[in-house]
Tab-separated table of C-alpha atoms in Angstrom:
chain	number	residue	atom	x	y	z
Z	1	UNK	CA	-9.547	-53.935	56.993
Z	2	UNK	CA	-12.963	-53.876	58.630
Z	3	UNK	CA	-14.552	-50.700	59.947
Z	4	UNK	CA	-13.437	-47.104	59.423
Z	5	UNK	CA	-9.801	-46.282	59.983
Z	6	UNK	CA	-7.770	-43.221	59.092
Z	7	UNK	CA	-5.563	-43.278	56.014
Z	8	UNK	CA	-2.508	-43.050	58.269
Z	9	UNK	CA	-3.625	-45.975	60.428
Z	10	UNK	CA	-4.370	-48.039	57.325
Z	11	UNK	CA	-0.955	-47.258	55.837
Z	12	UNK	CA	0.718	-48.107	59.150
Z	13	UNK	CA	-1.116	-51.432	59.339
Z	14	UNK	CA	0.221	-52.482	55.938
Z	15	UNK	CA	3.734	-51.030	56.035
Z	16	UNK	CA	4.596	-51.642	59.677
Z	17	UNK	CA	5.511	-47.981	60.260
Z	18	UNK	CA	4.811	-46.438	63.665
Z	19	UNK	CA	1.523	-44.575	63.381
Z	20	UNK	CA	3.207	-41.266	64.200
Z	21	UNK	CA	5.605	-41.663	61.270
Z	22	UNK	CA	2.831	-42.675	58.872
Z	23	UNK	CA	0.748	-39.683	59.967
Z	24	UNK	CA	3.642	-37.274	59.412
Z	25	UNK	CA	4.338	-38.729	55.954
Z	26	UNK	CA	0.685	-38.599	54.882
Z	27	UNK	CA	0.120	-35.066	56.183
Z	28	UNK	CA	-2.507	-33.287	54.108
Z	29	UNK	CA	-2.298	-35.680	51.162
Z	30	UNK	CA	-5.503	-37.125	49.777
Z	31	UNK	CA	-4.171	-40.695	49.824
Z	32	UNK	CA	-1.641	-42.889	51.599
Z	33	UNK	CA	1.341	-41.003	50.158
Z	34	UNK	CA	3.527	-44.030	49.454
Z	35	UNK	CA	4.099	-42.899	45.867
Z	36	UNK	CA	3.910	-39.121	46.222
Z	37	UNK	CA	7.484	-37.912	45.810
Z	38	UNK	CA	9.778	-35.662	43.812
Z	39	UNK	CA	11.085	-36.753	40.405
Z	40	UNK	CA	14.573	-37.205	41.840
Z	41	UNK	CA	13.290	-39.344	44.683
Z	42	UNK	CA	11.302	-41.454	42.219
Z	43	UNK	CA	14.431	-42.074	40.130
Z	44	UNK	CA	16.391	-42.944	43.262
Z	45	UNK	CA	13.764	-45.472	44.367
Z	46	UNK	CA	13.723	-47.056	40.912
Z	47	UNK	CA	17.502	-47.518	41.052
Z	48	UNK	CA	17.213	-48.936	44.548
Z	49	UNK	CA	14.616	-51.409	43.291
Z	50	UNK	CA	17.001	-52.649	40.598
Z	51	UNK	CA	19.716	-53.237	43.185
Z	52	UNK	CA	17.498	-54.656	45.920
Z	53	UNK	CA	15.593	-57.064	43.647
Z	54	UNK	CA	18.581	-58.580	41.830
Z	55	UNK	CA	20.096	-61.357	43.900
Z	56	UNK	CA	20.850	-64.324	41.655
Z	57	UNK	CA	24.165	-63.212	40.162
Z	58	UNK	CA	22.911	-62.985	36.587
Z	59	UNK	CA	24.442	-60.737	33.967
Z	60	UNK	CA	21.614	-58.237	34.151
Z	61	UNK	CA	22.810	-56.713	37.396
Z	62	UNK	CA	24.398	-53.287	37.535
Z	63	UNK	CA	27.847	-54.457	36.434
Z	64	UNK	CA	28.038	-56.796	39.403
Z	65	UNK	CA	27.295	-54.226	42.066
Z	66	UNK	CA	25.657	-55.670	45.160
Z	67	UNK	CA	23.353	-54.045	47.672
Z	68	UNK	CA	23.038	-56.579	50.467
Z	69	UNK	CA	20.428	-55.378	52.911
Z	70	UNK	CA	19.732	-58.906	54.127
Z	71	UNK	CA	21.889	-58.078	57.167
Z	72	UNK	CA	18.900	-56.188	58.552
Z	73	UNK	CA	16.401	-59.022	58.274
Z	74	UNK	CA	13.202	-57.002	58.552
Z	75	UNK	CA	13.087	-53.510	57.043
Z	76	UNK	CA	10.231	-51.036	57.296
Z	77	UNK	CA	9.963	-48.500	54.479
Z	78	UNK	CA	8.540	-45.080	55.335
Z	79	UNK	CA	8.583	-42.965	52.155
Z	80	UNK	CA	8.297	-39.191	52.236
Z	81	UNK	CA	8.108	-36.664	49.401
Z	82	UNK	CA	11.814	-35.795	49.369
Z	83	UNK	CA	13.346	-38.722	51.232
Z	84	UNK	CA	13.094	-42.440	51.635
Z	85	UNK	CA	13.169	-43.347	55.314
Z	86	UNK	CA	14.155	-46.894	56.215
Z	87	UNK	CA	13.532	-48.214	59.721
Z	88	UNK	CA	15.492	-51.100	61.229
Z	89	UNK	CA	16.656	-52.283	64.670
Z	90	UNK	CA	20.264	-52.256	63.355
Z	91	UNK	CA	20.676	-48.998	61.425
Z	92	UNK	CA	24.490	-49.073	61.658
Z	93	UNK	CA	24.669	-52.325	59.681
Z	94	UNK	CA	22.272	-51.081	57.032
Z	95	UNK	CA	24.139	-47.770	56.726
Z	96	UNK	CA	27.407	-49.633	56.280
Z	97	UNK	CA	25.874	-51.864	53.592
Z	98	UNK	CA	24.471	-48.831	51.742
Z	99	UNK	CA	27.825	-47.022	51.549
Z	100	UNK	CA	29.838	-47.446	48.372
Z	101	UNK	CA	32.688	-49.963	48.459
Z	102	UNK	CA	34.253	-49.839	44.959
Z	103	UNK	CA	36.472	-52.859	45.513
Z	104	UNK	CA	37.316	-54.458	42.131
Z	105	UNK	CA	36.331	-57.891	43.433
Z	106	UNK	CA	33.219	-57.079	45.439
Z	107	UNK	CA	31.629	-53.757	44.561
Z	108	UNK	CA	28.755	-53.019	46.879
Z	109	UNK	CA	26.549	-50.244	48.139
Z	110	UNK	CA	24.374	-47.847	46.200
Z	111	UNK	CA	26.316	-46.064	43.425
Z	112	UNK	CA	26.300	-42.315	43.974
Z	113	UNK	CA	25.352	-42.466	47.660
Z	114	UNK	CA	27.339	-40.321	50.105
Z	115	UNK	CA	27.162	-39.867	53.894
Z	116	UNK	CA	25.869	-36.538	55.183
Z	117	UNK	CA	25.622	-36.823	58.949
Z	118	UNK	CA	24.716	-39.245	61.714
Z	119	UNK	CA	23.454	-39.300	65.275
Z	120	UNK	CA	26.496	-39.478	67.598
Z	121	UNK	CA	25.260	-42.801	68.939
Z	122	UNK	CA	24.122	-44.160	65.568
Z	123	UNK	CA	20.364	-43.800	66.089
Z	124	UNK	CA	20.015	-42.399	62.582
Z	125	UNK	CA	22.044	-41.809	59.425
Z	126	UNK	CA	21.405	-39.324	56.612
Z	127	UNK	CA	22.787	-40.026	53.149
Z	128	UNK	CA	22.652	-38.034	49.932
Z	129	UNK	CA	22.308	-39.633	46.514
Z	130	UNK	CA	24.364	-37.317	44.335
Z	131	UNK	CA	22.964	-38.180	40.849
Z	132	UNK	CA	19.334	-37.658	41.860
Z	133	UNK	CA	19.967	-35.006	44.544
Z	134	UNK	CA	17.748	-36.705	47.054
Z	135	UNK	CA	17.948	-38.229	50.516
Z	136	UNK	CA	17.991	-41.613	52.205
Z	137	UNK	CA	17.540	-41.798	55.966
Z	138	UNK	CA	18.194	-44.941	57.958
Z	139	UNK	CA	16.738	-44.837	61.452
Z	140	UNK	CA	16.531	-47.090	64.478
Z	141	UNK	CA	13.225	-48.667	65.416
Z	142	UNK	CA	12.397	-51.261	68.019
Z	143	UNK	CA	11.085	-54.592	66.723
Z	144	UNK	CA	9.467	-57.504	68.481
Z	145	UNK	CA	11.878	-58.925	71.041
Z	146	UNK	CA	14.813	-56.970	69.607
Z	147	UNK	CA	16.637	-54.220	71.452
Z	148	UNK	CA	18.336	-51.469	69.518
Z	149	UNK	CA	22.108	-51.337	70.069
Z	150	UNK	CA	23.126	-48.446	67.817
Z	151	UNK	CA	26.656	-47.435	66.963
Z	152	UNK	CA	28.459	-45.558	64.223
Z	153	UNK	CA	30.251	-47.993	61.887
Z	154	UNK	CA	33.902	-47.448	61.079
Z	155	UNK	CA	32.964	-47.466	57.399
Z	156	UNK	CA	30.857	-44.361	57.992
Z	157	UNK	CA	33.770	-42.480	59.502
Z	158	UNK	CA	36.141	-43.259	56.628
Z	159	UNK	CA	33.680	-43.066	53.713
Z	160	UNK	CA	34.358	-40.509	51.025
Z	161	UNK	CA	32.391	-37.313	51.483
Z	162	UNK	CA	33.297	-36.085	48.013
Z	163	UNK	CA	30.336	-35.580	45.694
Z	164	UNK	CA	32.455	-36.569	42.723
Z	165	UNK	CA	31.202	-39.807	41.155
Z	166	UNK	CA	33.870	-42.498	41.021
Z	167	UNK	CA	34.590	-44.059	37.603
Z	168	UNK	CA	33.282	-47.417	38.858
Z	169	UNK	CA	30.026	-45.803	39.959
Z	170	UNK	CA	29.655	-44.002	36.643
Z	171	UNK	CA	29.977	-47.303	34.760
Z	172	UNK	CA	27.360	-48.914	37.010
Z	173	UNK	CA	24.902	-46.038	36.665
Z	174	UNK	CA	25.327	-45.929	32.886
Z	175	UNK	CA	24.535	-49.642	32.690
Z	176	UNK	CA	20.921	-49.011	33.746
Z	177	UNK	CA	18.728	-49.406	30.637
Z	178	UNK	CA	16.486	-46.521	29.568
Z	179	UNK	CA	13.367	-46.449	31.737
Z	180	UNK	CA	10.069	-44.840	30.759
Z	181	UNK	CA	8.707	-42.498	33.430
Z	182	UNK	CA	5.682	-44.772	34.007
Z	183	UNK	CA	7.978	-47.774	34.456
Z	184	UNK	CA	10.105	-45.677	36.798
Z	185	UNK	CA	6.990	-45.083	38.889
Z	186	UNK	CA	6.264	-48.811	38.953
Z	187	UNK	CA	9.813	-49.631	40.078
Z	188	UNK	CA	9.629	-46.966	42.786
Z	189	UNK	CA	6.302	-48.379	43.922
Z	190	UNK	CA	7.811	-51.855	44.210
Z	191	UNK	CA	10.650	-50.835	46.498
Z	192	UNK	CA	8.501	-48.945	49.016
Z	193	UNK	CA	6.251	-52.009	49.331
Z	194	UNK	CA	8.992	-54.562	49.991
Z	195	UNK	CA	8.289	-54.338	53.714
Z	196	UNK	CA	4.501	-54.526	53.461
Z	197	UNK	CA	2.140	-57.274	54.612
Z	198	UNK	CA	-1.626	-57.585	54.665
Z	199	UNK	CA	-2.739	-56.961	58.267
Z	200	UNK	CA	-5.326	-59.765	57.953
Z	201	UNK	CA	-2.746	-62.249	56.713
Z	202	UNK	CA	-4.036	-62.661	53.149
Z	203	UNK	CA	-0.644	-61.902	51.580
Z	204	UNK	CA	2.919	-61.141	52.630
Z	205	UNK	CA	6.002	-59.461	51.192
Z	206	UNK	CA	8.047	-58.128	54.107
Z	207	UNK	CA	7.445	-61.194	56.270
Z	208	UNK	CA	8.527	-63.468	53.417
Z	209	UNK	CA	11.785	-61.556	52.934
Z	210	UNK	CA	12.465	-61.544	56.679
Z	211	UNK	CA	11.749	-65.270	56.951
Z	212	UNK	CA	14.250	-66.047	54.196
Z	213	UNK	CA	16.888	-64.068	56.103
Z	214	UNK	CA	16.139	-65.904	59.346
Z	215	UNK	CA	16.437	-69.269	57.626
Z	216	UNK	CA	19.585	-68.307	55.732
Z	217	UNK	CA	17.923	-69.040	52.395
Z	218	UNK	CA	18.172	-66.928	49.193
Z	219	UNK	CA	15.989	-63.864	48.820
Z	220	UNK	CA	12.573	-64.541	47.242
Z	221	UNK	CA	13.458	-61.791	44.750
Z	222	UNK	CA	15.697	-63.158	41.993
Z	223	UNK	CA	15.990	-60.557	39.252
Z	224	UNK	CA	14.412	-57.317	38.078
Z	225	UNK	CA	15.258	-56.068	34.606
Z	226	UNK	CA	13.766	-54.668	31.419
Z	227	UNK	CA	13.906	-51.680	29.119
Z	228	UNK	CA	11.737	-48.689	28.355
Z	229	UNK	CA	8.117	-49.405	29.205
Z	230	UNK	CA	8.338	-53.136	29.942
Z	231	UNK	CA	10.008	-54.797	32.937
Z	232	UNK	CA	10.008	-58.185	34.622
Z	233	UNK	CA	10.564	-59.255	38.221
Z	234	UNK	CA	11.353	-62.964	38.725
Z	235	UNK	CA	10.573	-64.416	42.157
Z	236	UNK	CA	11.528	-67.710	43.784
Z	237	UNK	CA	8.002	-68.438	45.027
Z	238	UNK	CA	4.450	-67.783	43.942
Z	239	UNK	CA	3.537	-66.274	47.326
Z	240	UNK	CA	5.829	-63.304	46.623
Z	241	UNK	CA	4.161	-62.803	43.240
Z	242	UNK	CA	0.774	-62.743	44.952
Z	243	UNK	CA	1.989	-60.405	47.672
Z	244	UNK	CA	3.558	-57.853	45.358
Z	245	UNK	CA	0.602	-57.986	42.986
Z	246	UNK	CA	-1.792	-57.290	45.867
Z	247	UNK	CA	0.414	-54.563	47.332
Z	248	UNK	CA	0.700	-52.758	43.991
Z	249	UNK	CA	-2.911	-53.011	42.841
Z	250	UNK	CA	-4.939	-53.315	46.056
Z	251	UNK	CA	-7.390	-50.591	47.009
Z	252	UNK	CA	-5.766	-49.935	50.397
Z	253	UNK	CA	-2.118	-49.199	49.576
Z	254	UNK	CA	-1.902	-49.795	45.831
Z	255	UNK	CA	-0.252	-47.488	43.314
Z	256	UNK	CA	-2.885	-45.160	41.871
Z	257	UNK	CA	-3.579	-46.216	38.283
Z	258	UNK	CA	-1.944	-49.639	38.595
Z	259	UNK	CA	-4.154	-52.431	37.289
Z	260	UNK	CA	-3.902	-56.193	36.975
Z	261	UNK	CA	-3.881	-56.988	33.248
Z	262	UNK	CA	-3.272	-60.752	33.347
Z	263	UNK	CA	-3.080	-63.423	36.037
Z	264	UNK	CA	-2.038	-67.053	35.885
Z	265	UNK	CA	-1.093	-69.546	38.577
Z	266	UNK	CA	2.484	-68.291	38.707
Z	267	UNK	CA	2.531	-64.915	36.923
Z	268	UNK	CA	0.888	-61.514	37.064
Z	269	UNK	CA	1.067	-58.657	34.583
Z	270	UNK	CA	0.603	-55.224	36.117
Z	271	UNK	CA	0.002	-52.133	34.024
Z	272	UNK	CA	0.546	-48.519	34.999
Z	273	UNK	CA	-0.395	-46.056	32.267
Z	274	UNK	CA	1.994	-46.922	29.409
Z	275	UNK	CA	4.258	-49.292	31.370
Z	276	UNK	CA	4.015	-52.921	32.463
Z	277	UNK	CA	5.681	-55.066	35.100
Z	278	UNK	CA	5.435	-58.847	34.792
Z	279	UNK	CA	5.821	-60.744	38.047
Z	280	UNK	CA	7.015	-64.303	37.430
Z	281	UNK	CA	7.070	-67.156	39.934
Z	282	UNK	CA	8.113	-70.818	39.589
Z	283	UNK	CA	6.136	-73.187	37.381
């Protein structure tokens, strides 16, 4: 971005957050604050990344759990220290998709997530992730040409408020491979940048995901898996590889300490301390 702009304004330009929200999240931090969070919140975001970035039905998913947030089309991520805030014009649909449905045929939602409370008209929803003891907030935000028509979904009213983990959830959570803390930070960094785009149009992530939803085509994110220090995210197009690589390593909103180790026409290897994430595109 040309000229001097505040850290909050720069973050807002890349993430799509309202400036007021970005300013509140940044606060007195020295940087953009996208990755400054509690250990529990970091673990929660890493788990969310595994669910959100696996869409091709392969065996490496969390025992076939699905987290289908494509219903929202465009999502804006607004991370805070102790909570991940997600902004969407249709918060009731996203809240319903996030709730656990342990059906033996189609298990969906985020294992361990429980409803706390909601705005009476569905303008916002607060959820607690029991294993990591941290929060997810889903809030309404106006988007271009889209009016917000909030409501409280029936699923919210009947969802279990017990903090006891269901056996199906326990199996899913135990299926996550061991993850080094530096890899956990990389995974968390990925998920909070899934809604980001370069304000000057040089690369896109959020717009690419939203465009796939509008066209009814598969998500550009195919699979994210690995073990320990080394992980791999397979994408359906090279533009998504470029976008995520730029978002993670760029000077403006990149993860502090993340560096580009290798780059080819269709792949990028990103290092963060002792961990690596290989982004792989077609051909």
